[in-house]
Short mmCIF file of C-alpha atoms in Angstrom, two decimals:
data_model
loop_
_atom_site.label_atom_id
_atom_site.label_comp_id
_atom_site.label_asym_id
_atom_site.label_seq_id
_atom_site.Cartn_x
_atom_site.Cartn_y
_atom_site.Cartn_z
CA UNK A 18 50.96 -75.77 -0.68
CA UNK A 19 52.25 -79.17 0.60
CA UNK A 20 55.04 -81.84 0.05
CA UNK A 21 52.44 -84.62 0.11
CA UNK A 22 53.80 -88.02 0.21
CA UNK A 23 52.08 -91.39 0.26
CA UNK A 24 53.74 -94.36 -0.62
CA UNK A 25 54.50 -98.14 0.54
CA UNK A 26 57.75 -99.65 -0.79
CA UNK A 27 59.47 -103.17 0.44
CA UNK A 28 62.88 -104.54 -0.46
CA UNK A 29 64.94 -107.04 0.53
CA UNK A 30 68.01 -106.85 2.81
CA UNK A 31 70.29 -109.36 4.90
CA UNK A 32 67.99 -109.02 7.95
CA UNK A 33 64.73 -110.35 5.30
CA UNK A 34 61.53 -107.90 3.61
CA UNK A 35 61.91 -104.00 4.88
CA UNK A 36 58.81 -102.36 4.46
CA UNK A 37 58.33 -98.84 4.14
CA UNK A 38 55.39 -96.99 4.91
CA UNK A 39 54.86 -93.10 5.03
CA UNK A 40 51.60 -90.95 4.88
CA UNK A 41 52.77 -87.43 4.74
CA UNK A 42 51.96 -83.65 4.39
CA UNK A 43 55.02 -81.25 4.81
CA UNK A 44 54.14 -77.38 4.06
CA UNK A 45 56.71 -76.03 1.68
CA UNK A 46 59.16 -74.64 3.57
CA UNK A 47 59.64 -77.02 6.84
CA UNK A 48 62.54 -78.23 8.13
CA UNK A 49 61.97 -82.01 9.10
CA UNK A 50 64.02 -84.36 11.20
CA UNK A 51 63.68 -87.74 9.74
CA UNK A 52 64.86 -90.38 12.71
CA UNK A 53 65.19 -94.45 13.39
CA UNK A 54 67.38 -97.03 14.24
CA UNK A 55 70.22 -98.00 11.62
CA UNK A 56 68.42 -100.16 8.66
CA UNK A 57 64.99 -98.73 9.77
CA UNK A 58 64.98 -97.24 5.84
CA UNK A 59 65.68 -93.43 6.70
CA UNK A 60 68.04 -93.32 3.47
CA UNK A 61 65.56 -95.72 1.05
CA UNK A 62 62.94 -93.46 2.09
CA UNK A 63 65.48 -89.93 0.53
CA UNK A 64 65.74 -91.90 -2.35
CA UNK A 65 62.23 -93.16 -2.22
CA UNK A 66 60.95 -89.05 -2.86
CA UNK A 67 64.14 -88.25 -5.12
CA UNK A 68 62.92 -90.25 -7.71
CA UNK A 69 66.19 -92.23 -7.74
CA UNK A 70 64.34 -95.27 -6.84
CA UNK A 71 60.33 -95.66 -7.70
CA UNK A 72 57.85 -96.46 -4.79
CA UNK A 73 56.41 -99.86 -5.48
CA UNK A 74 52.97 -98.42 -4.64
CA UNK A 75 51.59 -94.74 -3.74
CA UNK A 76 51.92 -91.17 -5.08
CA UNK A 77 54.33 -88.76 -4.17
CA UNK A 78 53.24 -84.79 -5.31
CA UNK A 79 54.79 -81.46 -5.07
CA UNK A 80 52.09 -78.92 -4.71
CA UNK A 81 49.97 -79.63 -7.61
CA UNK A 82 52.94 -81.06 -9.83
CA UNK A 83 52.88 -85.00 -9.34
CA UNK A 84 56.19 -86.47 -8.82
CA UNK A 85 54.69 -90.30 -9.07
CA UNK A 86 51.44 -92.16 -9.13
CA UNK A 87 51.58 -95.59 -9.44
CA UNK A 88 48.67 -96.02 -10.10
CA UNK A 89 48.12 -93.53 -13.62
CA UNK A 90 52.08 -94.83 -13.95
CA UNK A 91 53.31 -91.09 -13.78
CA UNK A 92 56.74 -90.57 -12.91
CA UNK A 93 59.10 -87.38 -13.12
CA UNK A 94 62.56 -88.09 -13.54
CA UNK A 95 65.14 -87.51 -10.62
CA UNK A 96 66.61 -84.42 -13.07
CA UNK A 97 63.16 -82.53 -13.05
CA UNK A 98 62.41 -82.70 -9.41
CA UNK A 99 65.02 -79.71 -8.42
CA UNK A 100 66.15 -81.86 -5.62
CA UNK A 101 69.46 -80.93 -3.55
CA UNK A 102 71.05 -83.88 -1.92
CA UNK A 103 74.06 -84.35 0.15
CA UNK A 104 74.56 -88.43 0.42
CA UNK A 105 75.54 -90.04 3.49
CA UNK A 106 78.90 -91.37 1.82
CA UNK A 107 78.90 -87.61 -0.26
CA UNK A 108 79.19 -88.95 -3.79
CA UNK A 109 81.55 -86.40 -4.80
CA UNK A 110 82.98 -87.21 -8.60
CA UNK A 111 86.48 -88.62 -8.07
CA UNK A 112 87.41 -86.71 -11.78
CA UNK A 113 86.46 -83.39 -10.62
CA UNK A 114 88.37 -80.96 -8.45
CA UNK A 115 86.39 -79.47 -5.53
CA UNK A 116 85.14 -75.86 -7.30
CA UNK A 117 83.94 -78.57 -10.49
CA UNK A 118 82.14 -80.64 -8.17
CA UNK A 119 80.37 -77.77 -6.88
CA UNK A 120 80.09 -76.05 -10.55
CA UNK A 121 78.67 -79.41 -11.54
CA UNK A 122 76.07 -78.83 -9.57
CA UNK A 123 74.76 -75.84 -11.06
CA UNK A 124 71.61 -75.67 -13.56
CA UNK A 125 72.05 -71.71 -14.19
CA UNK A 126 74.54 -69.12 -14.07
CA UNK A 127 75.15 -68.45 -10.38
CA UNK A 128 76.15 -65.38 -9.06
CA UNK A 129 79.74 -65.47 -8.02
CA UNK A 130 79.14 -63.62 -4.54
CA UNK A 131 76.61 -66.18 -3.74
CA UNK A 132 79.14 -69.26 -4.57
CA UNK A 133 81.82 -67.41 -2.59
CA UNK A 134 79.27 -66.54 0.54
CA UNK A 135 78.70 -70.42 0.51
CA UNK A 136 83.18 -71.18 0.02
CA UNK A 137 83.56 -68.85 2.79
CA UNK A 138 81.09 -69.95 5.28
CA UNK A 139 81.87 -73.71 4.53
CA UNK A 140 85.77 -72.39 4.56
CA UNK A 141 86.40 -74.26 1.46
CA UNK A 142 88.25 -71.51 -0.21
CA UNK A 143 92.18 -73.18 0.19
CA UNK A 144 90.70 -76.53 -1.55
CA UNK A 145 89.21 -75.24 -4.53
CA UNK A 146 91.78 -77.21 -6.81
CA UNK A 147 91.88 -80.77 -4.43
CA UNK A 148 90.75 -83.74 -5.75
CA UNK A 149 88.24 -85.22 -3.41
CA UNK A 150 91.15 -87.85 -2.53
CA UNK A 151 92.97 -85.10 -0.95
CA UNK A 152 90.41 -84.04 1.17
CA UNK A 153 89.32 -85.48 4.73
CA UNK A 154 85.96 -86.98 5.41
CA UNK A 155 84.91 -83.34 7.49
CA UNK A 156 86.36 -81.53 4.33
CA UNK A 157 84.58 -83.79 1.76
CA UNK A 158 80.89 -83.37 4.11
CA UNK A 159 81.43 -79.40 3.31
CA UNK A 160 81.81 -80.07 -0.60
CA UNK A 161 78.76 -82.34 -0.81
CA UNK A 162 76.53 -79.50 1.90
CA UNK A 163 77.68 -76.75 -1.10
CA UNK A 164 77.39 -78.58 -3.68
CA UNK A 165 73.54 -79.38 -2.70
CA UNK A 166 73.26 -75.93 -1.86
CA UNK A 167 74.50 -74.10 -4.86
CA UNK A 168 71.72 -74.63 -6.98
CA UNK A 169 69.18 -73.32 -4.49
CA UNK A 170 66.65 -76.64 -4.69
CA UNK A 171 63.22 -76.51 -3.56
CA UNK A 172 63.84 -79.19 -1.71
CA UNK A 173 67.28 -80.16 -0.04
CA UNK A 174 67.78 -84.27 1.15
CA UNK A 175 70.31 -84.30 4.12
CA UNK A 176 71.47 -87.99 4.43
CA UNK A 177 73.38 -87.50 7.75
CA UNK A 178 74.83 -84.21 6.85
CA UNK A 179 77.25 -83.27 9.92
CA UNK A 180 78.49 -86.82 10.59
CA UNK A 181 81.99 -86.09 9.99
CA UNK A 182 82.44 -82.51 10.97
CA UNK A 183 83.68 -81.69 14.43
CA UNK A 184 81.35 -79.50 17.07
CA UNK A 185 82.52 -76.06 16.21
CA UNK A 186 82.39 -76.64 12.02
CA UNK A 187 78.63 -78.63 13.21
CA UNK A 188 77.51 -75.32 14.82
CA UNK A 189 78.74 -73.10 11.83
CA UNK A 190 77.34 -75.78 9.34
CA UNK A 191 73.96 -76.38 10.97
CA UNK A 192 73.02 -72.59 11.40
CA UNK A 193 74.19 -72.24 7.62
CA UNK A 194 71.81 -74.61 6.17
CA UNK A 195 69.47 -73.33 8.36
CA UNK A 196 69.76 -69.64 6.97
CA UNK A 197 69.67 -70.88 3.44
CA UNK A 198 66.45 -73.15 4.30
CA UNK A 199 64.92 -69.75 5.20
CA UNK A 200 66.35 -67.26 3.08
CA UNK A 201 65.27 -69.53 -0.40
CA UNK A 202 62.15 -71.23 1.17
CA UNK A 203 63.67 -75.02 0.73
CA UNK A 204 61.56 -77.51 2.07
CA UNK A 205 64.66 -79.57 4.03
CA UNK A 206 64.65 -83.15 5.08
CA UNK A 207 67.44 -83.74 7.43
CA UNK A 208 67.82 -87.56 8.41
CA UNK A 209 70.05 -87.94 11.62
CA UNK A 210 71.19 -90.07 14.36
CA UNK A 211 71.31 -87.51 16.80
CA UNK A 212 67.91 -85.35 17.37
CA UNK A 213 70.07 -83.01 19.42
CA UNK A 214 72.01 -82.06 16.31
CA UNK A 215 68.72 -81.10 14.40
CA UNK A 216 66.48 -80.07 17.38
CA UNK A 217 66.79 -76.27 17.34
CA UNK A 218 66.24 -75.77 13.66
CA UNK A 219 63.10 -78.67 13.31
CA UNK A 220 59.50 -77.93 12.78
CA UNK A 221 58.63 -81.45 12.68
CA UNK A 222 59.85 -84.91 13.54
CA UNK A 223 59.40 -87.89 11.78
CA UNK A 224 60.14 -90.80 13.26
CA UNK A 225 60.88 -94.56 11.58
CA UNK A 226 58.80 -96.91 14.54
CA UNK A 227 58.00 -100.62 13.43
CA UNK A 228 58.20 -99.60 8.97
CA UNK A 229 56.03 -96.81 9.63
CA UNK A 230 57.15 -93.02 9.48
CA UNK A 231 55.08 -91.69 12.05
CA UNK A 232 55.07 -87.69 12.28
CA UNK A 233 54.59 -86.34 15.28
CA UNK A 234 53.01 -83.45 16.48
CA UNK A 235 54.30 -79.94 15.59
CA UNK A 236 57.13 -79.15 18.32
CA UNK A 237 57.70 -75.27 18.52
CA UNK A 238 61.75 -75.36 18.87
CA UNK A 239 61.81 -76.70 22.44
CA UNK A 240 58.36 -74.98 23.64
CA UNK A 241 56.99 -77.58 25.91
CA UNK A 242 53.60 -75.97 26.14
CA UNK A 243 51.34 -78.90 27.35
CA UNK A 244 51.12 -80.98 30.48
CA UNK A 245 50.14 -84.84 29.72
CA UNK A 246 50.11 -87.94 32.28
CA UNK A 247 52.51 -90.75 31.27
CA UNK A 248 50.58 -93.84 30.41
CA UNK A 249 53.67 -95.86 28.87
CA UNK A 250 57.11 -95.93 27.90
CA UNK A 251 58.78 -97.68 24.33
CA UNK A 252 62.38 -97.77 24.93
CA UNK A 253 64.27 -97.72 21.13
CA UNK A 254 67.89 -97.98 20.18
CA UNK A 255 67.96 -94.62 18.79
CA UNK A 256 68.33 -91.48 20.22
CA UNK A 257 64.78 -91.10 21.01
CA UNK A 258 62.56 -93.50 21.69
CA UNK A 259 58.44 -92.79 22.23
CA UNK A 260 56.46 -92.44 24.75
CA UNK A 261 52.39 -92.17 25.53
CA UNK A 262 50.72 -89.28 27.29
CA UNK A 263 46.98 -88.77 28.00
CA UNK A 264 46.05 -84.58 27.41
CA UNK A 265 42.29 -83.88 28.28
CA UNK A 266 41.55 -87.29 27.74
CA UNK A 267 43.34 -87.68 24.24
CA UNK A 268 46.26 -90.01 24.06
CA UNK A 269 49.03 -88.55 21.74
CA UNK A 270 52.46 -90.23 21.30
CA UNK A 271 55.45 -88.16 21.29
CA UNK A 272 59.57 -88.71 20.36
CA UNK A 273 61.46 -88.83 24.35
CA UNK A 274 65.35 -88.54 24.90
CA UNK A 275 66.01 -92.65 25.17
CA UNK A 276 68.65 -91.57 28.02
CA UNK A 277 66.23 -90.00 30.33
CA UNK A 278 63.41 -92.49 30.08
CA UNK A 279 64.60 -94.64 32.91
CA UNK A 280 64.31 -91.44 34.80
CA UNK A 281 60.35 -91.28 34.17
CA UNK A 282 57.48 -93.24 36.07
CA UNK A 283 54.32 -94.00 34.88
CA UNK A 284 51.34 -91.61 36.07
CA UNK A 285 54.46 -88.74 35.80
CA UNK A 286 53.26 -85.12 34.29
CA UNK A 287 55.28 -84.54 31.10
CA UNK A 288 55.85 -81.54 29.39
CA UNK A 289 55.12 -82.26 25.37
CA UNK A 290 55.42 -79.48 22.18
CA UNK A 291 51.57 -79.98 20.53
CA UNK A 292 50.08 -77.87 17.59
CA UNK A 293 46.87 -77.12 18.81
CA UNK B 2 115.30 -105.23 -46.15
CA UNK B 3 111.86 -106.76 -48.30
CA UNK B 4 110.58 -103.98 -50.15
CA UNK B 5 107.65 -104.14 -48.87
CA UNK B 6 108.50 -104.20 -45.49
CA UNK B 7 107.53 -100.85 -44.64
CA UNK B 8 104.24 -101.01 -46.79
CA UNK B 9 102.83 -104.08 -44.57
CA UNK B 10 103.61 -102.85 -41.19
CA UNK B 11 101.59 -99.42 -42.40
CA UNK B 12 99.18 -101.70 -43.58
CA UNK B 13 98.95 -103.50 -40.35
CA UNK B 14 99.09 -100.21 -38.19
CA UNK B 15 96.21 -98.52 -40.29
CA UNK B 16 94.33 -101.48 -39.99
CA UNK B 17 95.13 -101.65 -35.91
CA UNK B 18 94.44 -98.00 -35.59
CA UNK B 19 91.16 -98.16 -37.76
CA UNK B 20 89.49 -100.92 -35.74
CA UNK B 21 90.34 -99.23 -32.85
CA UNK B 22 88.71 -96.13 -33.24
CA UNK B 23 85.69 -98.15 -34.56
CA UNK B 24 85.25 -100.40 -31.88
CA UNK B 25 86.04 -97.32 -29.27
CA UNK B 26 82.85 -95.59 -30.72
CA UNK B 27 80.86 -98.63 -31.30
CA UNK B 28 82.04 -100.29 -27.88
CA UNK B 29 80.88 -97.32 -25.72
CA UNK B 30 76.89 -97.22 -25.82
CA UNK B 31 77.06 -101.20 -26.04
CA UNK B 32 79.11 -100.97 -22.95
CA UNK B 33 76.83 -98.65 -21.56
CA UNK B 34 73.81 -100.47 -22.55
CA UNK B 35 75.06 -103.57 -20.84
CA UNK B 36 76.03 -101.72 -17.79
CA UNK B 37 72.62 -100.48 -17.09
CA UNK B 38 70.38 -103.16 -18.12
CA UNK B 39 69.47 -106.36 -16.45
CA UNK B 40 67.25 -109.63 -18.21
CA UNK B 41 67.18 -111.21 -20.94
CA UNK B 42 68.71 -109.16 -23.63
CA UNK B 43 71.60 -107.84 -21.91
CA UNK B 44 72.12 -111.89 -21.77
CA UNK B 45 72.06 -112.56 -25.18
CA UNK B 46 73.88 -109.24 -26.12
CA UNK B 47 76.86 -110.40 -23.43
CA UNK B 48 76.59 -113.71 -25.27
CA UNK B 49 77.15 -112.47 -28.87
CA UNK B 50 80.05 -110.00 -27.60
CA UNK B 51 81.98 -112.79 -26.01
CA UNK B 52 81.17 -114.99 -28.71
CA UNK B 53 84.37 -114.07 -31.25
CA UNK B 54 86.93 -114.47 -27.89
CA UNK B 55 85.74 -118.41 -27.75
CA UNK B 56 85.30 -119.43 -31.35
CA UNK B 57 88.26 -120.43 -34.05
CA UNK B 58 88.91 -117.47 -35.97
CA UNK B 59 88.71 -119.74 -38.84
CA UNK B 60 85.31 -120.46 -37.73
CA UNK B 61 84.39 -116.37 -38.13
CA UNK B 62 86.47 -116.15 -41.06
CA UNK B 63 84.85 -118.90 -42.45
CA UNK B 64 81.21 -117.16 -42.06
CA UNK B 65 82.25 -113.46 -42.77
CA UNK B 66 83.61 -115.47 -46.15
CA UNK B 67 80.10 -116.52 -46.63
CA UNK B 68 78.92 -113.15 -45.95
CA UNK B 69 81.25 -110.44 -47.48
CA UNK B 70 81.42 -112.21 -50.79
CA UNK B 71 79.66 -110.65 -53.57
CA UNK B 72 76.75 -113.00 -53.68
CA UNK B 73 76.97 -113.06 -49.19
CA UNK B 74 74.27 -110.85 -47.62
CA UNK B 75 76.35 -108.02 -46.41
CA UNK B 76 78.97 -108.41 -49.53
CA UNK B 77 76.00 -107.79 -51.97
CA UNK B 78 74.88 -105.22 -50.20
CA UNK B 79 77.93 -103.15 -50.28
CA UNK B 80 78.69 -104.07 -53.68
CA UNK B 81 75.72 -102.95 -55.01
CA UNK B 82 74.99 -99.30 -53.10
CA UNK B 83 78.38 -98.36 -52.70
CA UNK B 84 80.20 -100.41 -55.39
CA UNK B 85 82.50 -101.90 -52.67
CA UNK B 86 83.98 -105.00 -52.53
CA UNK B 87 84.90 -106.43 -48.67
CA UNK B 88 86.30 -109.76 -49.55
CA UNK B 89 89.89 -109.66 -50.15
CA UNK B 90 89.70 -106.34 -49.54
CA UNK B 91 90.79 -103.60 -46.71
CA UNK B 92 87.42 -102.14 -46.11
CA UNK B 93 86.49 -106.39 -45.55
CA UNK B 94 89.74 -106.77 -43.27
CA UNK B 95 88.28 -103.75 -41.32
CA UNK B 96 85.17 -105.32 -40.93
CA UNK B 97 86.18 -108.74 -39.74
CA UNK B 98 88.73 -106.71 -37.10
CA UNK B 99 85.64 -104.98 -35.61
CA UNK B 100 83.82 -108.38 -35.56
CA UNK B 101 86.90 -110.45 -34.14
CA UNK B 102 88.11 -107.90 -31.37
CA UNK B 103 84.21 -106.44 -30.53
CA UNK B 104 84.90 -108.69 -26.75
CA UNK B 105 88.94 -107.20 -25.99
CA UNK B 106 86.82 -103.36 -26.01
CA UNK B 107 83.50 -104.02 -25.12
CA UNK B 108 84.27 -105.83 -22.01
CA UNK B 109 86.99 -103.76 -19.79
CA UNK B 110 85.04 -100.76 -20.32
CA UNK B 111 81.65 -102.38 -19.31
CA UNK B 112 83.70 -103.79 -16.01
CA UNK B 113 84.94 -100.06 -15.76
CA UNK B 114 80.95 -99.18 -16.04
CA UNK B 115 80.46 -101.25 -13.54
CA UNK B 116 82.98 -100.52 -10.90
CA UNK B 117 81.61 -97.05 -10.48
CA UNK B 118 79.98 -96.42 -7.56
CA UNK B 119 76.06 -96.23 -8.46
CA UNK B 120 75.48 -92.90 -5.80
CA UNK B 121 78.06 -91.21 -8.51
CA UNK B 122 75.16 -91.31 -11.39
CA UNK B 123 72.28 -90.53 -8.68
CA UNK B 124 74.61 -87.78 -7.65
CA UNK B 125 74.54 -86.05 -11.28
CA UNK B 126 71.08 -87.17 -12.39
CA UNK B 127 69.73 -85.19 -8.77
CA UNK B 128 71.89 -81.99 -10.60
CA UNK B 129 69.58 -82.14 -13.59
CA UNK B 130 72.06 -84.34 -15.99
CA UNK B 131 70.83 -86.45 -18.81
CA UNK B 132 72.22 -90.24 -18.77
CA UNK B 133 74.28 -89.35 -21.71
CA UNK B 134 75.20 -86.28 -19.84
CA UNK B 135 76.17 -88.71 -16.97
CA UNK B 136 78.31 -91.01 -18.87
CA UNK B 137 80.08 -88.39 -20.65
CA UNK B 138 81.26 -86.28 -17.99
CA UNK B 139 80.95 -88.42 -14.77
CA UNK B 140 81.35 -92.36 -16.15
CA UNK B 141 83.45 -92.32 -18.93
CA UNK B 142 86.18 -89.86 -17.08
CA UNK B 143 85.92 -92.34 -13.67
CA UNK B 144 86.77 -95.52 -15.11
CA UNK B 145 89.66 -94.19 -17.67
CA UNK B 146 91.95 -97.19 -16.93
CA UNK B 147 89.55 -99.56 -17.90
CA UNK B 148 89.08 -97.27 -21.65
CA UNK B 149 93.19 -97.53 -21.28
CA UNK B 150 92.92 -101.52 -21.12
CA UNK B 151 90.48 -101.20 -23.65
CA UNK B 152 92.78 -99.26 -26.31
CA UNK B 153 95.90 -101.26 -25.72
CA UNK B 154 94.20 -104.65 -25.51
CA UNK B 155 92.21 -103.99 -29.28
CA UNK B 156 95.51 -102.56 -30.57
CA UNK B 157 97.91 -104.94 -29.64
CA UNK B 158 95.17 -108.07 -30.58
CA UNK B 159 94.26 -106.79 -33.93
CA UNK B 160 98.04 -105.98 -34.90
CA UNK B 161 99.00 -110.00 -34.87
CA UNK B 162 95.42 -110.96 -36.18
CA UNK B 163 95.79 -113.72 -38.51
CA UNK B 164 92.91 -116.23 -38.69
CA UNK B 165 90.28 -113.91 -40.24
CA UNK B 166 92.84 -112.42 -42.35
CA UNK B 167 93.89 -115.24 -43.87
CA UNK B 168 90.29 -116.52 -44.61
CA UNK B 169 89.20 -112.94 -46.10
CA UNK B 170 91.92 -110.67 -46.91
CA UNK B 171 94.13 -113.20 -48.33
CA UNK B 172 97.36 -111.68 -49.06
CA UNK B 173 97.62 -109.33 -51.28
CA UNK B 174 100.75 -106.81 -51.21
CA UNK B 175 99.87 -103.19 -50.30
CA UNK B 176 96.07 -104.34 -49.95
CA UNK B 177 95.48 -107.08 -47.50
CA UNK B 178 99.05 -108.43 -46.61
CA UNK B 179 99.32 -107.82 -42.98
CA UNK B 180 102.46 -108.54 -41.01
CA UNK B 181 101.39 -111.85 -39.68
CA UNK B 182 100.90 -112.70 -42.71
CA UNK B 183 104.41 -112.00 -43.63
CA UNK B 184 105.93 -113.93 -41.21
CA UNK B 185 103.88 -116.84 -41.73
CA UNK B 186 105.07 -116.53 -45.63
CA UNK B 187 108.62 -115.67 -44.82
CA UNK B 188 108.54 -119.10 -42.16
CA UNK B 189 107.09 -121.00 -45.05
CA UNK B 190 109.94 -120.32 -47.67
CA UNK B 191 112.40 -120.73 -44.82
CA UNK B 192 113.32 -117.28 -44.94
CA UNK B 193 113.85 -116.46 -41.04
CA UNK B 194 115.90 -113.54 -40.90
CA UNK B 195 112.97 -111.80 -42.48
CA UNK B 196 109.96 -113.54 -40.12
CA UNK B 197 112.44 -111.92 -37.43
CA UNK B 198 112.76 -108.88 -38.66
CA UNK B 199 109.00 -108.74 -39.08
CA UNK B 200 108.81 -110.67 -35.34
CA UNK B 201 110.84 -108.38 -34.00
CA UNK B 202 109.52 -105.17 -35.13
CA UNK B 203 105.64 -106.19 -34.31
CA UNK B 204 106.87 -107.04 -30.46
CA UNK B 205 108.46 -103.09 -30.39
CA UNK B 206 105.57 -101.80 -32.07
CA UNK B 207 103.53 -103.61 -29.15
CA UNK B 208 105.62 -102.73 -26.17
CA UNK B 209 106.29 -99.15 -27.10
CA UNK B 210 102.54 -98.92 -26.94
CA UNK B 211 102.01 -101.03 -23.89
CA UNK B 212 104.42 -99.18 -22.28
CA UNK B 213 102.49 -95.92 -23.27
CA UNK B 214 99.36 -96.83 -21.74
CA UNK B 215 100.76 -97.89 -18.98
CA UNK B 216 102.24 -94.70 -18.42
CA UNK B 217 98.94 -93.11 -19.05
CA UNK B 218 96.68 -95.75 -16.54
CA UNK B 219 99.28 -94.93 -14.02
CA UNK B 220 99.06 -90.77 -14.55
CA UNK B 221 95.28 -91.34 -13.73
CA UNK B 222 95.40 -93.95 -11.22
CA UNK B 223 97.69 -91.41 -9.39
#
């Protein structure tokens, strides 16, 4: 079963008209990284697939369930999509304390053990009665993560979920999210500026380039198995740039760390991940 | 002290409390609709809600007098269906006050709802909560200061209502005679002492009420 996205959307920004185009098939249970330069539409893309903004054109299907179909005027509201989302600015409810914020996301009765494991791992046990304004940025971010995970959603959308965490905590939270993702087969889409944060976990890398969401070949956790010849490189402002490689007479595009790009010369042989 | 002093004050407080309670229930759906909608219907509704704020009370009172009288559309219906006389009666005063004080309740709540970051509602929807659940559990609790302001404005404004009362209520002791009318009567008969009693009592009640609202607001904001 796949999460199929085929959409087009345009909207006005201060810089002019911004477009988003995506055509993807994400197998259920995958961990997907989404990157792109600031303002490329990453957050809007998450809002489009969650149903918070209806796409102007296209279809979004969760397996056989049609979430959005512009032609047939079909649209399932966000309430019925079983999504957990961490917003970039957390969106915690100011009128609720930490525990109420987390429990508000529960759609049915939850096991105490499950709740406790989330609170323990995210280090929230001592802040349960505190209100959002009494928490630091990092603590608020952890509450937002706990809130997104508590209902074991089928689709987990994370918008810059580690930005306010220190290095030690970041690693703990990253591996906890990955553990939950695996244990409950949550399809997980993570927007991040720092690909290195997600690289060890992601099955697939999506990158916004020229208003299009490019689906890069499947990379098996740093296992770069083929060697291609560099035929062109395009430096991007984000952490990852794009290189074009020739391998067995075919042309492939692959993300490449921008910081390393200058060291590359056209004709160099480069290992890159390829799903054959 | 005048024999009817307490009766008039009680009636004034009763009218202010009833009007505030009814308007609170009526205004929340209106403010919710205004905060969510776009387009011509929203603009029309906004104009209608603002109208009592800019029109002279006598203009509203005059048309209410026509509508609520036994020959008027509303007055006729109430008279025939419920055997209730609206003109020169307390129920008519309540209806008039609701119309006249509508903007004082709707506008602060509307402004409060609009101030709430959109992402809070979106987060609630993604958690499976309906629009009404979101309104009750997220939006209204997060605009408490605006609600307190709306309650304070409506209550104190109704307490001092004069123009509409004069037009549709008259001055029947125990029935439609409110504090503002009593002050007017006392001044007309040069009984300044009595006018002073009413005026000071109104100022006192209003100050106490506003003080409480201020404390609630402060507590909520903290």
